[in-house]
Each structure stands twice: as structure tokens, then as C-alpha cells.
């Protein structure tokens, strides 16, 4: 596989957070035989899991506290900011892969 193709596919694994969060990295991981691309696919898949875990956890906390305003605000701040950080991290990693 050409170096440019490796970079493009690896970067798309990170950017797939916006169009196919789980499907694309898993498909790339299962299809490719390049260790570098497989590593990026695995990392991006794991980072895409975080928002899927954070949102239900925040909802559970809100339900368990019976819609207490402080719990809603704290859950939104914590899980929202962590999800935003993961999103930014994916963008930065995708750009780094392309530039390197």
C-alpha cells in the first residue's frame, strides 16, 4: 500500500467520528494488513467509544438524582466537555497523521 493511501485511510479513521464512528474503523481494522493503519484504526475506534459510554452514563445520573438541577448541570459539564475533548483529539490526530 502506498504511503499516501496509508495516511489517508488512517486519518479517515479519526475523522469518521463525524460520518461512521464505529463502522469505518472496524472495517479498516478487519480489512487492512498494514500494522500502522491497524493501530490507527484501533485507537480511533477506542476514542469513538467514549461518547457512546458518556452520554448514557450522564442520562443515568440525571434519572437517578430525579432530575435535580445541579446533577443535570454537572453531568452536562463533565460529560459534554470530555466528549468535546475527545472530538478535538480525533481531529488533531487525523491532521497529525496527514501531516507526518
Coordinates of C-alpha atoms in Angstrom, one line a residue:
X1 CA 0.0 0.0 0.0
X2 CA 1.3 3.5 -0.9
X3 CA 2.3 5.8 1.9
X4 CA -0.3 8.4 0.9
X5 CA -3.0 5.8 1.0
X6 CA -1.9 4.7 4.4
X7 CA -2.1 8.3 5.7
X8 CA -5.5 9.0 4.1
X9 CA -7.1 5.8 5.5
X10 CA -5.6 6.3 8.9
X11 CA -6.8 9.9 9.0
X12 CA -10.2 8.9 7.8
X13 CA -10.4 6.5 10.8
X14 CA -10.1 9.5 13.1
X15 CA -12.4 11.8 11.0
X16 CA -15.1 9.1 10.8
X17 CA -16.3 10.3 14.2
X18 CA -18.5 12.6 12.0
X19 CA -19.8 10.1 9.5
X20 CA -19.4 6.5 10.6
X21 CA -18.0 6.4 14.1
X22 CA -17.7 2.6 14.6
X23 CA -18.2 1.1 11.2
X24 CA -15.3 2.7 9.4
X25 CA -12.5 2.0 12.0
X26 CA -13.7 -1.6 12.5
X27 CA -13.9 -2.2 8.7
X28 CA -10.4 -0.8 8.2
X29 CA -9.1 -2.8 11.1
X30 CA -10.5 -6.1 9.7
X31 CA -9.7 -5.4 6.0
X32 CA -6.2 -4.0 6.1
X33 CA -3.0 -5.9 6.7
X34 CA -0.8 -2.8 7.4
X35 CA 0.2 -2.6 11.1
X36 CA 0.4 1.2 11.1
X37 CA -3.1 1.6 9.7
X38 CA -4.5 -1.1 12.0
X39 CA -3.0 0.7 15.0
X40 CA -4.7 4.0 14.0
X41 CA -8.0 2.2 13.3
X42 CA -7.8 0.6 16.8
X43 CA -7.0 3.9 18.5
X44 CA -9.8 5.8 16.7
X45 CA -12.3 3.1 17.5
X46 CA -11.5 3.2 21.2
X47 CA -11.8 7.0 21.2
X48 CA -15.1 6.8 19.4
X49 CA -16.4 4.6 22.2
X50 CA -16.1 7.3 24.8
X51 CA -19.0 9.5 23.8
X52 CA -21.2 6.4 23.5
X53 CA -20.4 5.5 27.1
X54 CA -20.5 9.1 28.4
X55 CA -24.0 10.0 27.1
X56 CA -25.9 7.1 28.7
X57 CA -23.9 7.5 31.9
X58 CA -24.9 11.1 32.1
X59 CA -28.5 10.2 31.5
X60 CA -28.4 7.5 34.2
X61 CA -27.0 10.0 36.7
X62 CA -29.8 12.5 35.8
X63 CA -32.5 9.9 36.2
X64 CA -31.0 8.6 39.5
X65 CA -31.0 12.1 41.0
X66 CA -34.6 12.6 40.0
X67 CA -33.8 15.5 37.6
X68 CA -32.0 17.5 40.2
X69 CA -30.8 20.7 38.5
X70 CA -27.3 20.5 39.9
X71 CA -26.9 16.9 38.7
X72 CA -28.0 17.9 35.2
X73 CA -25.6 20.9 35.1
X74 CA -22.7 18.9 36.4
X75 CA -23.4 15.9 34.1
X76 CA -23.6 18.2 31.1
X77 CA -20.4 20.0 32.0
X78 CA -18.4 16.9 32.7
X79 CA -19.6 14.6 30.0
X80 CA -20.1 17.3 27.5
X81 CA -16.6 18.7 27.9
X82 CA -15.0 15.3 27.9
X83 CA -16.8 14.4 24.7
X84 CA -15.7 17.7 23.2
X85 CA -12.1 16.9 24.2
X86 CA -12.3 13.5 22.5
X87 CA -13.7 15.1 19.4
X88 CA -10.9 17.7 19.2
X89 CA -8.4 14.9 19.9
X90 CA -9.7 12.9 16.9
X91 CA -9.4 16.0 14.7
X92 CA -5.9 16.7 15.9
X93 CA -4.8 13.1 15.5
X94 CA -6.2 12.9 12.0
X95 CA -4.4 16.1 11.0
X96 CA -1.1 14.8 12.5
X97 CA -1.4 11.6 10.5
X98 CA -1.8 13.6 7.3
X99 CA 1.0 16.0 8.0
X100 CA 3.5 13.4 9.2

